[in-house]
Coordinates of C-alpha atoms in Angstrom, one line a residue:
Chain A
X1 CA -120.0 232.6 4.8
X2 CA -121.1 234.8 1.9
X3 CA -124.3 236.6 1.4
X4 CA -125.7 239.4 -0.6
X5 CA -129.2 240.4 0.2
X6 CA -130.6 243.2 -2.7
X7 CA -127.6 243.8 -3.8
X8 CA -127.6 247.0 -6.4
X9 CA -124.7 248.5 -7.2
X10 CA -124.5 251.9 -9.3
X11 CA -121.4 254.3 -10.3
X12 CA -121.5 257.8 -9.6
X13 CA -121.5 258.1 -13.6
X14 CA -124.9 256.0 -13.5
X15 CA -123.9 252.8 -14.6
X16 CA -125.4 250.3 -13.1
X17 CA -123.0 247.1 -12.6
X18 CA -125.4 244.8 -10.1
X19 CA -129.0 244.8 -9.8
X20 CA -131.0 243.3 -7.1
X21 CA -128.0 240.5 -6.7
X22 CA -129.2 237.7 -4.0
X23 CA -126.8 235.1 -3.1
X24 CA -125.7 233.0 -0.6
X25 CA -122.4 230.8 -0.4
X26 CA -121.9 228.7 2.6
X27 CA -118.8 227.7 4.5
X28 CA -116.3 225.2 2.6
X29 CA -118.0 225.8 -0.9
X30 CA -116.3 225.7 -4.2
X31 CA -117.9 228.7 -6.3
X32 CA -117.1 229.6 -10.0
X33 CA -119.0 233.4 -10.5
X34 CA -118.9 233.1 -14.6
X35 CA -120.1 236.5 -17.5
X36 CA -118.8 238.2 -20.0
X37 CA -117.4 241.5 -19.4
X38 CA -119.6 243.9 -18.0
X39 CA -121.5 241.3 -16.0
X40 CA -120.5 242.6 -13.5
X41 CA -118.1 240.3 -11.8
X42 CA -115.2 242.7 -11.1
X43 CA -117.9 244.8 -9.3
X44 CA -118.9 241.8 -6.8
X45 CA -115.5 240.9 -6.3
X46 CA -114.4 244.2 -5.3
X47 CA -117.8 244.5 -2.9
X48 CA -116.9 241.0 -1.5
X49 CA -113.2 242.6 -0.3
X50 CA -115.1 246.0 0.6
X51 CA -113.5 248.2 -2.0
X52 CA -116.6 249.1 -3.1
X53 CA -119.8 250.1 -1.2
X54 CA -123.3 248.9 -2.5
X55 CA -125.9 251.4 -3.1
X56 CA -128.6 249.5 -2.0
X57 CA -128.7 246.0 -0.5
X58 CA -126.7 244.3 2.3
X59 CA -123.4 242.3 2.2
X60 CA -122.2 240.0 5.1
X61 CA -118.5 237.9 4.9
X62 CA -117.3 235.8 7.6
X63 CA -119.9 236.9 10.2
X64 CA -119.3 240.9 9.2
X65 CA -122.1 243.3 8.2
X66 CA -120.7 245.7 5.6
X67 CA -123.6 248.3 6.1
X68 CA -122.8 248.4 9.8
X69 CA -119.1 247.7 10.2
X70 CA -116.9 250.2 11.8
X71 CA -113.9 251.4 9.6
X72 CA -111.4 250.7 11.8
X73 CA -112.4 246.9 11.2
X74 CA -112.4 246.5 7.6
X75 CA -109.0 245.2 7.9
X76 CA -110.1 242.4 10.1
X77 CA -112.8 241.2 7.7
X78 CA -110.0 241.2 5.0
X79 CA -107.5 239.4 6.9
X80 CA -110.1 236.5 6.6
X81 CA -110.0 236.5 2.9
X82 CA -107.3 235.5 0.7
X83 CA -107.1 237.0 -2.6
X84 CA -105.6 235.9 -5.9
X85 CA -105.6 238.0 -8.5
X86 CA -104.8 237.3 -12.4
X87 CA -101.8 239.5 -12.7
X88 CA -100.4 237.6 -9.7
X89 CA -99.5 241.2 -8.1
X90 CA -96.3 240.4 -6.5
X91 CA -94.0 242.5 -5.0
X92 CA -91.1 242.4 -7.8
X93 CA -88.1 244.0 -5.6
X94 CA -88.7 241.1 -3.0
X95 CA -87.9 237.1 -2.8
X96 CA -90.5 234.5 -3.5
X97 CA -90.5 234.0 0.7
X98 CA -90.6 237.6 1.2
X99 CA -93.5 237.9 -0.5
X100 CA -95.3 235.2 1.0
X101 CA -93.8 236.5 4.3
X102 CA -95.2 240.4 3.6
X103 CA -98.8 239.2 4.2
X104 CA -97.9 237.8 7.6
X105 CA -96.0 240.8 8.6
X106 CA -98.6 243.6 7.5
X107 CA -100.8 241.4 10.0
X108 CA -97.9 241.9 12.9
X109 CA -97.7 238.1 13.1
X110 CA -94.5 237.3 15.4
X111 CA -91.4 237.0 13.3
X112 CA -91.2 233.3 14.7
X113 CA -94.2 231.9 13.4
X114 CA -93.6 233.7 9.9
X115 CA -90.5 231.7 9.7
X116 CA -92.1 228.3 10.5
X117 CA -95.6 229.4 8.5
X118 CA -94.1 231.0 5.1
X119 CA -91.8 227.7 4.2
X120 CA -94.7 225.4 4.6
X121 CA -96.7 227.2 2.4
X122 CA -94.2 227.5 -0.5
X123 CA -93.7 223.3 0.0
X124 CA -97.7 223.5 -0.2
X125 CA -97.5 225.2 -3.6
X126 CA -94.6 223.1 -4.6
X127 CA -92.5 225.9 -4.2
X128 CA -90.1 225.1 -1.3
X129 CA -86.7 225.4 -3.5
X130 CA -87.5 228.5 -5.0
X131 CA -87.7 230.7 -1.9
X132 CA -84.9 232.7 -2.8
X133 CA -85.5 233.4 -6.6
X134 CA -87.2 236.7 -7.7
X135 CA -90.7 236.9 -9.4
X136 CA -89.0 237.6 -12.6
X137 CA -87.1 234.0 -12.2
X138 CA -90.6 232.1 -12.7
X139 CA -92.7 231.3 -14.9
X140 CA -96.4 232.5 -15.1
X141 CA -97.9 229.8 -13.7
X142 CA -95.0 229.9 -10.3
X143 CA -95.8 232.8 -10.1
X144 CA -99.3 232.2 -9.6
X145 CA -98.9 229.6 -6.8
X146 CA -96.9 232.2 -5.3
X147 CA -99.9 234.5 -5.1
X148 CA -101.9 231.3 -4.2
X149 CA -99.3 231.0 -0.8
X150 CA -99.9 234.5 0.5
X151 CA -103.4 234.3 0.0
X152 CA -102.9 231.1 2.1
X153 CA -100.6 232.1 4.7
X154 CA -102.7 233.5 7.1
X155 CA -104.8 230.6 6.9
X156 CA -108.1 232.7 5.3
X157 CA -111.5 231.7 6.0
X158 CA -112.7 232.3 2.4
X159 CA -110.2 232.3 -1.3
X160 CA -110.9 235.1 -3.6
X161 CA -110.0 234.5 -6.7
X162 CA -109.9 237.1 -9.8
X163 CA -109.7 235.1 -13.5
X164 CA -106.7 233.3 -11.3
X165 CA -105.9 231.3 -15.0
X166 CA -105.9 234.3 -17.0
X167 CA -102.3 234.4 -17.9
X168 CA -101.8 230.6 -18.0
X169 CA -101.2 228.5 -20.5
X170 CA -104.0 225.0 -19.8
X171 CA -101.1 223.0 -18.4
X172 CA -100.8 225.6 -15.3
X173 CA -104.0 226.8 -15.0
X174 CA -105.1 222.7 -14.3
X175 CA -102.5 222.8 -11.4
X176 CA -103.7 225.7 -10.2
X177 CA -107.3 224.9 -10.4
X178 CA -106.0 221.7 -8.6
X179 CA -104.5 223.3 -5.9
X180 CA -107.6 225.5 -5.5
X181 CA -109.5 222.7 -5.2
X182 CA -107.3 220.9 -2.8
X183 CA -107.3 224.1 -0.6
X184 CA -111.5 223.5 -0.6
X185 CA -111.0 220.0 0.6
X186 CA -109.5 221.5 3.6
X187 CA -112.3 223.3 4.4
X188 CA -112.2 227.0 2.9
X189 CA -114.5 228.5 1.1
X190 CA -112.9 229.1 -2.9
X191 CA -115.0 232.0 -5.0
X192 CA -113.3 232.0 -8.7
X193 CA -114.5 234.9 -10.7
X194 CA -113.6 233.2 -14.2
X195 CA -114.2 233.2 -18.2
X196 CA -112.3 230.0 -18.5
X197 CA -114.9 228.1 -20.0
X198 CA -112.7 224.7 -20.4
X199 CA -112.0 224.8 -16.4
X200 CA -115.7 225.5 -15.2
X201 CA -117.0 222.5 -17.2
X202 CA -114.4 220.4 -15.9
X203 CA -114.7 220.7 -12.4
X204 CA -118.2 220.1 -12.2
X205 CA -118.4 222.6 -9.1
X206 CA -121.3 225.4 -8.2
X207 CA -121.2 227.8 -11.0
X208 CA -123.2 231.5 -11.2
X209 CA -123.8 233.1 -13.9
X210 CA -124.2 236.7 -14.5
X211 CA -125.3 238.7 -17.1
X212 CA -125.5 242.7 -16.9
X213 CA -125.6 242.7 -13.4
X214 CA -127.9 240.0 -12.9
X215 CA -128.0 236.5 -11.8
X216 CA -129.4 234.5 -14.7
X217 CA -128.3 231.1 -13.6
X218 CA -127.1 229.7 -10.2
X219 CA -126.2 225.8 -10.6
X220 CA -124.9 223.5 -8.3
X221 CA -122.7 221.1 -10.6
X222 CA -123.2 223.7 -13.4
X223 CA -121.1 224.0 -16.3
X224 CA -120.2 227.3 -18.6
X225 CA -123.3 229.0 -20.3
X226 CA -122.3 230.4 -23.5
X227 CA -124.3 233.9 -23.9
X228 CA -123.4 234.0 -27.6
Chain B
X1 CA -97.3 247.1 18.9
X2 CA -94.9 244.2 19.1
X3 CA -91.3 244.8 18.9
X4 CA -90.6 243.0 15.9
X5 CA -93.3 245.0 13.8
X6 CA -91.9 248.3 15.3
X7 CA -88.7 246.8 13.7
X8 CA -90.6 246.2 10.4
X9 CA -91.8 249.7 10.3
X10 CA -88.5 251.6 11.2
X11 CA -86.8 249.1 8.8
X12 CA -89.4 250.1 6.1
X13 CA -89.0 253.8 6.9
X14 CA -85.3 253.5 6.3
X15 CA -86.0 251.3 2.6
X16 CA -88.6 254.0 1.9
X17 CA -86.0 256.8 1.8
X18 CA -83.3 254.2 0.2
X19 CA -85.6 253.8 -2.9
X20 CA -86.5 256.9 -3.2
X21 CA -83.0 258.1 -2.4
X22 CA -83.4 261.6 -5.3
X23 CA -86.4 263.0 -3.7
X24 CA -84.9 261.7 0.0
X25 CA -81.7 263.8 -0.7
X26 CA -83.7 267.1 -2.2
X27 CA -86.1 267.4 1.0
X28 CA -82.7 266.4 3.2
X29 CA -80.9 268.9 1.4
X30 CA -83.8 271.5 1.8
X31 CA -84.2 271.1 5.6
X32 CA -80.7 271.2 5.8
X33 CA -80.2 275.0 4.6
X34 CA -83.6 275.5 6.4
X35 CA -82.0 274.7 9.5
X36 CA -78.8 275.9 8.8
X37 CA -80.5 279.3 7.8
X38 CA -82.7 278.8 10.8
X39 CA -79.4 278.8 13.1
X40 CA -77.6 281.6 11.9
X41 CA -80.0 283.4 12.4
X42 CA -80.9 281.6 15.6
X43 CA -77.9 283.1 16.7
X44 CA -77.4 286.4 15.4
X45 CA -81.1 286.8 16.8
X46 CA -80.2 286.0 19.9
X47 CA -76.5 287.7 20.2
X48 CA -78.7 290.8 19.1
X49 CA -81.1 290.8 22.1
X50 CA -78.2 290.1 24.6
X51 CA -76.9 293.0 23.0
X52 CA -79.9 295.2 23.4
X53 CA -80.1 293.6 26.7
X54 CA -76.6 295.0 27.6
X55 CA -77.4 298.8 26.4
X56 CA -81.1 298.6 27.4
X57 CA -78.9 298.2 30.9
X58 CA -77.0 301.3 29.8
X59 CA -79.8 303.8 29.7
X60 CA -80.2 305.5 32.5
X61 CA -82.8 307.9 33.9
X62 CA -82.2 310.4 36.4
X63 CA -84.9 311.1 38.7
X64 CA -84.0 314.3 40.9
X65 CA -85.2 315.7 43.8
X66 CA -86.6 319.1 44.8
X67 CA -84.5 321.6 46.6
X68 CA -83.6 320.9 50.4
X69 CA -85.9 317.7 50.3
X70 CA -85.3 316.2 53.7
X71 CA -84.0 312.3 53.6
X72 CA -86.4 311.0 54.3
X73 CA -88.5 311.7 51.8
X74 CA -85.6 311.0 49.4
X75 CA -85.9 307.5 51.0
X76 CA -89.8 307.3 50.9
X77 CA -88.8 308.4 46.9
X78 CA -86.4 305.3 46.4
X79 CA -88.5 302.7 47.8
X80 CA -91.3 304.3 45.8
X81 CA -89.0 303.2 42.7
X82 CA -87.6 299.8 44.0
X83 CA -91.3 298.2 44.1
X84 CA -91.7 298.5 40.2
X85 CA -90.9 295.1 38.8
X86 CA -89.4 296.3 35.9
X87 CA -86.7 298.5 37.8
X88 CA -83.6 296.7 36.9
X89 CA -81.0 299.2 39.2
X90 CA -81.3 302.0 41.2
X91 CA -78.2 303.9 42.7
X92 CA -78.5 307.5 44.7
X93 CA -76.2 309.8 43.2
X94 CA -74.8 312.7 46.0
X95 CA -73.9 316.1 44.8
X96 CA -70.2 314.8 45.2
X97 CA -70.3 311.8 43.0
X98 CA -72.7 314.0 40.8
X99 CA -70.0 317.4 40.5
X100 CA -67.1 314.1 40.5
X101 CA -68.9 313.0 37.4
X102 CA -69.6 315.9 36.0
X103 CA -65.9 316.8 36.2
X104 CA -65.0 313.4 34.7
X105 CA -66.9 313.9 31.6
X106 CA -66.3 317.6 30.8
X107 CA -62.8 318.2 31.8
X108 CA -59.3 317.0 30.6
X109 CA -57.9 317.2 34.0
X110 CA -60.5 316.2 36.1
X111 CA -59.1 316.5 39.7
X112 CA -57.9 319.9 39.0
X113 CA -61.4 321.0 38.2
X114 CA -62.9 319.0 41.3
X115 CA -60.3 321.6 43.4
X116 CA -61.2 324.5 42.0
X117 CA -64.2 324.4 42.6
X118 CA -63.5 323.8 46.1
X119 CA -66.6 323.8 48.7
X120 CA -68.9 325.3 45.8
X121 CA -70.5 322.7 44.7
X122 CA -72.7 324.2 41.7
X123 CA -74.6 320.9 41.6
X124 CA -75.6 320.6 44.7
X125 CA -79.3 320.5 44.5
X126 CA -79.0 317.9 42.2
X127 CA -78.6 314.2 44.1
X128 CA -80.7 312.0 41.9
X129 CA -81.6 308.5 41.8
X130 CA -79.8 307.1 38.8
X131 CA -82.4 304.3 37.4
X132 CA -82.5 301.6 34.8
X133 CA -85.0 299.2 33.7
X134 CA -85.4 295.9 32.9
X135 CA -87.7 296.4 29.7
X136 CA -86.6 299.8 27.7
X137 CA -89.5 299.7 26.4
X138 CA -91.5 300.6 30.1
X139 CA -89.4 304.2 29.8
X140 CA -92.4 306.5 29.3
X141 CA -94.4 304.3 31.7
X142 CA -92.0 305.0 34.4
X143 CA -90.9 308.9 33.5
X144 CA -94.8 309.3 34.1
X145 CA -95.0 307.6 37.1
X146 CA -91.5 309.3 38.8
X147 CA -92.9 312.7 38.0
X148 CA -95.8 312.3 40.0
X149 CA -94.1 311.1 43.1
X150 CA -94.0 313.8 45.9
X151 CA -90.9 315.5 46.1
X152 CA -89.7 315.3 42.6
X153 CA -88.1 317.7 40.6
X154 CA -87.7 316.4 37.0
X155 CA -86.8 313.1 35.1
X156 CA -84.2 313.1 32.6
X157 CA -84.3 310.0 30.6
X158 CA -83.3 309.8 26.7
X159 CA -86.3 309.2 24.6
X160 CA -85.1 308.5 21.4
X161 CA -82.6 306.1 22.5
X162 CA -85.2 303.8 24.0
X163 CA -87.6 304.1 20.9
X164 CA -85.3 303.1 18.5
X165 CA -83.3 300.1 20.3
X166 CA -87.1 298.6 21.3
X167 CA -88.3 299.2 17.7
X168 CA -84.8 297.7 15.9
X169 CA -85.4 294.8 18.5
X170 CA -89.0 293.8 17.9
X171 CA -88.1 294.3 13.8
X172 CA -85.4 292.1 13.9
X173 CA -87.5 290.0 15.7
X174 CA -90.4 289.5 13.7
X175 CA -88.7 289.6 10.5
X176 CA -86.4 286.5 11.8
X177 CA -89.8 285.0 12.8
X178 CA -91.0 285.6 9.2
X179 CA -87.9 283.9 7.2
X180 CA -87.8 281.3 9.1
X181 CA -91.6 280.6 8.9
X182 CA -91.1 280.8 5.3
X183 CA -88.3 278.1 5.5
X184 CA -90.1 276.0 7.4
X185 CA -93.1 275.9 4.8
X186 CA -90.9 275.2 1.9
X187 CA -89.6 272.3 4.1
X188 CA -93.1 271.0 4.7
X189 CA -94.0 271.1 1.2
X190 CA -91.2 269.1 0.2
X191 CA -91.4 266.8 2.5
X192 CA -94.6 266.1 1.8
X193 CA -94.0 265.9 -2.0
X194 CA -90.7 263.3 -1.2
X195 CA -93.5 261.4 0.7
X196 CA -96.1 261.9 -2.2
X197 CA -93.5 260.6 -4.5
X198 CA -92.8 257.2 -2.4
X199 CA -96.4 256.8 -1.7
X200 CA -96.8 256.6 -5.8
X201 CA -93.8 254.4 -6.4
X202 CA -95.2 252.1 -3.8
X203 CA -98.9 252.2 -5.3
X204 CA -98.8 248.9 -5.9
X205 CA -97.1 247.4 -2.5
X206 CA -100.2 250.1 -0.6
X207 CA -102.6 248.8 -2.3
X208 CA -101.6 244.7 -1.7
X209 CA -101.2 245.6 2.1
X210 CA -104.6 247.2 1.5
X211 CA -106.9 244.2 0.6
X212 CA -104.6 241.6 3.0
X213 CA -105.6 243.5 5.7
X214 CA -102.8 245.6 7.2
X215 CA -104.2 248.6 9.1
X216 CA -103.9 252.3 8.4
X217 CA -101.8 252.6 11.5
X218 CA -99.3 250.0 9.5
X219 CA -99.6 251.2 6.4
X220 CA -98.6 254.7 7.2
X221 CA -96.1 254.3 9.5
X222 CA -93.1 253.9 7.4
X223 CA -94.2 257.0 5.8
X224 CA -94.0 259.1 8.7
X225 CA -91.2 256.9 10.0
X226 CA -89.3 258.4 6.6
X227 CA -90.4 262.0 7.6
X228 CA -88.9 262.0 11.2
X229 CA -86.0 260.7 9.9
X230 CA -85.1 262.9 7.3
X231 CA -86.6 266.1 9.7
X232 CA -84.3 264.2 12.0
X233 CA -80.9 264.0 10.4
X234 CA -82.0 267.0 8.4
X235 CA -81.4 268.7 12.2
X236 CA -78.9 267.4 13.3
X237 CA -76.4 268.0 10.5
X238 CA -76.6 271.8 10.8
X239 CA -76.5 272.0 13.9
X240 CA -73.5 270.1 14.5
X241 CA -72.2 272.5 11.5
X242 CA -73.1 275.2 13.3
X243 CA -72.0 274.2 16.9
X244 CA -68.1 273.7 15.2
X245 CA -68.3 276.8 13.4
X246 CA -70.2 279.2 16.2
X247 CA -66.4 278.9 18.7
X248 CA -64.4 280.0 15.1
X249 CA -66.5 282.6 14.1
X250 CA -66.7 284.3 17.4
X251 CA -62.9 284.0 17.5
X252 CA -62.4 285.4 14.1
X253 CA -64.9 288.7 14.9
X254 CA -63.1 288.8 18.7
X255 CA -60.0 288.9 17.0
X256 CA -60.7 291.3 13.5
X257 CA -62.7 293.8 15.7
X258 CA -61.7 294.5 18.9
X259 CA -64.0 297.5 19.4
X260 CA -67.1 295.4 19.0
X261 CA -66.3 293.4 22.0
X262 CA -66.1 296.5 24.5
X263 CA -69.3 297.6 23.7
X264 CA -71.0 294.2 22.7
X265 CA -70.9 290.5 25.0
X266 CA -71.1 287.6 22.7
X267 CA -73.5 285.0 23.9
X268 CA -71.2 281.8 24.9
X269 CA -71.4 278.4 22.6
X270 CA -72.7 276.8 25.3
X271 CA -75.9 279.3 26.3
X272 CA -76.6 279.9 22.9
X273 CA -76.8 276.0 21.9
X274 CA -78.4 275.2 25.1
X275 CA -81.7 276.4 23.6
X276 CA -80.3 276.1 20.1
X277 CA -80.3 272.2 20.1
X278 CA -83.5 271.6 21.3
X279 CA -85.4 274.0 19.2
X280 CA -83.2 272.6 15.9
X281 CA -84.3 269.4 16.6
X282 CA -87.6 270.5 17.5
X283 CA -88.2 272.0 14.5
X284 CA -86.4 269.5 12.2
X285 CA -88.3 266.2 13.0
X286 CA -91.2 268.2 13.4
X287 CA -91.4 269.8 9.8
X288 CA -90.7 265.9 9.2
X289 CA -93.4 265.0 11.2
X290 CA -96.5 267.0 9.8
X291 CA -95.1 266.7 6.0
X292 CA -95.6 263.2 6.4
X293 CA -98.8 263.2 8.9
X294 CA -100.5 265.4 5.9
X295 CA -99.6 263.6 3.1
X296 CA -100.7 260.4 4.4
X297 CA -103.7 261.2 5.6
X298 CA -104.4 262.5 2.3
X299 CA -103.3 260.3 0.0
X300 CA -103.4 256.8 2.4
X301 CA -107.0 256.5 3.2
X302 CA -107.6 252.8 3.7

């Protein structure tokens, strides 16, 4: 589902965030990519949704070269992947079902299946009797199963997920962690970029571990090394 | 592109320009006295040249014939004439209508001089061919080629006259041309900084529709959707100010000074808007159009 081949990435200032990454995630696993900051794990992440190029190395998602794919299908790829991000990054001005519903619409999905697709969702993520409130009416951690719905909606092949706990309190970022895994059980691949080191250890699940760019440990029922 | 995303988008375009209502209102307001600007002089422009139209038609040239030429050749002459394109009228002018004329102008009691001069007719070697042309501008092009022509005596055609109403027309031309260039530029810039502005504001809603995977095409739309509108209603406004103030303002002048009307035709309301309208709107949603097309392109690259 996921592989980087010589990965090397490089900023045009000459920092170099990856070197010579190879890894390889298949379909329907459950993936924590764990570092301090300045691993390097912000810099995957963003070469995983093609926000970044590499400048060396090859990246394939969901079937799609990166080195060879054409621009006009980059949205494609990314429809495939749902992302969840630690600020949440909802849409403030619109409903909890609105926001869920945007990430249909931007993909022109008719407006019928939107209104049978969104409301399952939010009753996936426990959210069902909130539809009408405003981000600003939940709490952190609603907020975050909101984020977790529209990166569901479209029914993704793969979950991104950027320190998804981040801004929760242990409580919420078990139920979230939860849901995550309950969403793998159903057969999509989940990548958590994380620093939580109480959640990694706990969920027993494939973790990598990088270091300056560089994989130094890649586990299958790892837990949380601490570099310090 | 399905119907209910083309409803998204137009939707969008319309919140777009609701959130950004300040900046909306500025470039609305600019286009507006753009256009409006545009229109007058749009019209004065184009009253002008019907103008110079009417008294290019007034300028005559007088081609006349050599002494005793038989008619024939005064024929062969005329046809000679007709075939330019740019002739607009020619009319042969006998020594009668030319003394009757003569009389007209110089005398106060014109019939009495047409008597007494009886059967002497001083001017009668001088039947001409009284000629006007389409262009003015095609005078010294045609005094050149009528002197050349067998059987003619002189041309008499007014020089300065034609010079200066082809050289005031071109002017006012070009320097209409210019302003409204220049008003269309100040449009286009801000639009295009309205657009700029909604395109920041939104930063965060771009780049969300970004990494879900909406496509350039849908994540610029509303954009440009916002730019044709505001081109659009940024039209149609002065022009429907104009239209209703055009009939009133031609009435006023009509009324207030009499003497411009005998020497000057007004172009009607509906001639003048004929062209008006679709140029207006033309010009509206397409300053709209490319304000947005640019801005997007450079500031929306997905």
């Amino acid at each position: 589902m996921i592989e980087l081949e010589n990965v090397t990435m490089t900023y045009p200032g000459g920092m170099t965030a990856l070197k010579d990454v190879n890894l390889n995630i298949e379909k329907g696993e459950f993936v924590f990519i764990v570092g301090s900051s300045g691993s390097g794990k912000t810099t995957l992440f963003k070469l995983l949704l093609k926000e970044l190029n590499p400048t060396e190395g090859k990246i394939r998602v969901a079937g799609y070269d990166y080195s060879t794919i054409k621009k006009n299908m980059i949205p494609k790829v990314r429809r495939r992947i749902g992302v969840v991000f630690q600020n949440f990054r909802l849409l403030k001005d619109r409903t909890i079902y609105e926001n869920v519903a945007f990430a249909q619409r931007v993909i022109q999905t008719p407006a019928r299946f939107i209104r049978r697709r969104v409301p399952a969702m939010l009753t996936l993520v426990g959210l069902a009797d909130k539809y009408k409130s405003y981000p600003r009416e939940l709490s952190g951690g609603e907020q975050q199963r909101v984020a977790m719905a529209r990166a569901l909606v479209n029914n993704p092949d793969i979950i991104l997920a950027d320190e998804p706990t981040g801004n929760l309190d242990p409580k919420n970022s078990i139920d979230i962690m939860n849901l995550l895994e309950d969403i793998n059980k159903r057969g999509t691949t989940v990548v958590v970029v994380t620093h939580n080191k109480e959640i990694v250890n706990e969920m027993k699940k494939r973790v990598i571990t990088l270091k300056k760019g560089v994989i130094i440990s890649d586990e299958k029922q790892g837990g949380y090394i601490d570099e310090d | 592109m399905k119907i209910s995303t083309f409803f998204y988008i137009l939707r969008q375009g319309f919140s777009n320009i609701r959130r950004n209502i300040l900046f909306s209102l500025a470039s609305l307001g600019t286009i507006i006295s753009c256009l409006f600007l545009f229109g007058i002089i749009y019209a004065v422009v184009v009253n002008f040249q019907s103008g110079m139209k009417e008294l290019e038609n007034t300028i005559t040239i007088s081609v006349f014939f050599e002494e005793d030429l038989p008619e024939e050749s005064v024929q062969l002459i005329g046809e000679q004439i007709r075939v330019l394109d740019y002739v607009n009228t020619m009319d042969y002018i006998s020594p009668e209508e030319a003394l009757k004329n003569f009389c007209e102008q110089n005398y106060d009691d014109p019939e009495a001089a047409m008597e007494a001069f009886g059967d002497e007719n001083p001017l009668r070697n001088s039947a001409s061919y009284s000629v006007t042309l389409k262009d003015v501008s095609k005078q010294a092009e045609f005094v050149a080629y009528a002197k050349d022509l067998q059987g003619v005596r002189s041309v008499k055609s007014s020089d300065v006259t034609a010079d200066g109403l082809s050289t005031l027309s071109s002017l006012v031309g070009y320097a209409s041309v210019g302003i409204v260039v220049i008003l269309m530029l100040v449009s286009i810039f801000l639009i295009s900084n309205t657009i700029t502005i909604g395109i920041t504001v939104r930063k965060e809603e771009i780049g969300i529709m970004k990494l879900i995977g909406a496509t350039n095409f849908f994540v610029r739309a509303p954009f440009i959707i916002e730019g044709i509108i505001i081109g659009a209603v940024g039209s149609a406004i002065p022009l429907v100010l104009l239209y209703e103030m055009y009939e009133k303002i031609l009435a006023y002048v009509v009324g207030r000074f009499k003497v411009i009307t005998s020497i000057f035709a007004f172009v009607s309301q509906e001639e003048l808007f004929k062209t008006m309208i679709p140029v207006g709107l033309v010009l509206g949603i397409g300053v709209g159009l490319f304000g947005s097309l640019v801005t997007t392109r450079k500031h929306l690259k997905v």
